[in-house]
Amino acid sequence: DQAGNTQTVTGTSANVTIDKTVPVLVSAVTGSANTAIVVTFSDTSGLDAASIDADGSDFTLVGATISAAVVDADDANKVNLTVAAMASDAKPTVAVSGAITDKAANAASTSATAVTATDGVKAVLSAVTIDKGLAILADKVTVTLSTDEKMAVDWPKVTIVGPSGATANGAK
């Protein structure tokens, strides 16, 4: 194959598969307390861990600084990047900029499109304030939630349950 691997075959027939599939960066996800990004490649044989520079210099990152890179122990198509602390809702852009290869020595393209990381860090609820001043008077309770990032329009869903068996808020 292209990597120079050889195999001696005895007998009259052999099935040989030659991997010419170039690894392509397909996604990135932030996580682990805002100091990690997991990048995923599409590949058939997995990345060659020796081709990944441990300092992360094989990657270009817009929105954070990389300090380390290592092929994931459980999935050879993923690289775990250690980065400087990012905002909890950060979505940095990642691209391949170095000579990354797969186990069959196919080189990842450095001219392929960069990917924007998805936000894999859950929001942290930092405060809950309940104003029940109108609870008896107007049947209303105001709940204020504070988080470390902007939330979706339909979040959160809050349910308030009164005392067991209560049919109303009390005497008027």
PDB file of N, CA and C in Angstrom, residues 132-140 169-172:
ATOM      1  N   LYS A 132     -43.053  35.427  45.352  1.00  0.00           N
ATOM      2  CA  LYS A 132     -44.416  34.934  45.536  1.00  0.00           C
ATOM      3  C   LYS A 132     -45.343  36.011  46.099  1.00  0.00           C
ATOM      4  N   GLY A 133     -44.926  37.270  45.968  1.00  0.00           N
ATOM      5  CA  GLY A 133     -45.718  38.381  46.480  1.00  0.00           C
ATOM      6  C   GLY A 133     -47.115  38.452  45.883  1.00  0.00           C
ATOM      7  N   LEU A 134     -47.284  38.031  44.646  1.00  0.00           N
ATOM      8  CA  LEU A 134     -48.594  38.054  44.004  1.00  0.00           C
ATOM      9  C   LEU A 134     -49.296  36.698  44.066  1.00  0.00           C
ATOM     10  N   ALA A 135     -48.709  35.727  44.738  1.00  0.00           N
ATOM     11  CA  ALA A 135     -49.269  34.384  44.747  1.00  0.00           C
ATOM     12  C   ALA A 135     -50.694  34.346  45.288  1.00  0.00           C
ATOM     13  N   ILE A 136     -50.926  34.987  46.397  1.00  0.00           N
ATOM     14  CA  ILE A 136     -52.262  34.962  47.003  1.00  0.00           C
ATOM     15  C   ILE A 136     -53.157  35.990  46.335  1.00  0.00           C
ATOM     16  N   LEU A 137     -52.642  37.164  46.068  1.00  0.00           N
ATOM     17  CA  LEU A 137     -53.435  38.244  45.511  1.00  0.00           C
ATOM     18  C   LEU A 137     -53.874  37.989  44.071  1.00  0.00           C
ATOM     19  N   ALA A 138     -52.994  37.548  43.216  1.00  0.00           N
ATOM     20  CA  ALA A 138     -53.328  37.447  41.789  1.00  0.00           C
ATOM     21  C   ALA A 138     -53.068  36.067  41.205  1.00  0.00           C
ATOM     22  N   ASP A 139     -52.823  35.083  42.040  1.00  0.00           N
ATOM     23  CA  ASP A 139     -52.567  33.726  41.541  1.00  0.00           C
ATOM     24  C   ASP A 139     -51.350  33.672  40.622  1.00  0.00           C
ATOM     25  N   LYS A 140     -50.325  34.468  40.913  1.00  0.00           N
ATOM     26  CA  LYS A 140     -49.124  34.507  40.074  1.00  0.00           C
ATOM     27  C   LYS A 140     -47.879  34.393  40.931  1.00  0.00           C
ATOM     28  N   ASN A 169     -55.348  29.067  46.442  1.00  0.00           N
ATOM     29  CA  ASN A 169     -54.235  29.687  47.144  1.00  0.00           C
ATOM     30  C   ASN A 169     -54.577  30.119  48.559  1.00  0.00           C
ATOM     31  N   GLY A 170     -55.773  29.847  49.015  1.00  0.00           N
ATOM     32  CA  GLY A 170     -56.122  30.226  50.366  1.00  0.00           C
ATOM     33  C   GLY A 170     -57.274  31.211  50.374  1.00  0.00           C
ATOM     34  N   ALA A 171     -57.643  31.676  51.572  1.00  0.00           N
ATOM     35  CA  ALA A 171     -58.781  32.588  51.729  1.00  0.00           C
ATOM     36  C   ALA A 171     -58.453  33.937  51.132  1.00  0.00           C
ATOM     37  N   LYS A 172     -59.470  34.580  50.561  1.00  0.00           N
ATOM     38  CA  LYS A 172     -59.287  35.899  49.965  1.00  0.00           C
ATOM     39  C   LYS A 172     -59.716  36.968  50.930  1.00  0.00           C
TER      40      LYS A 172
END
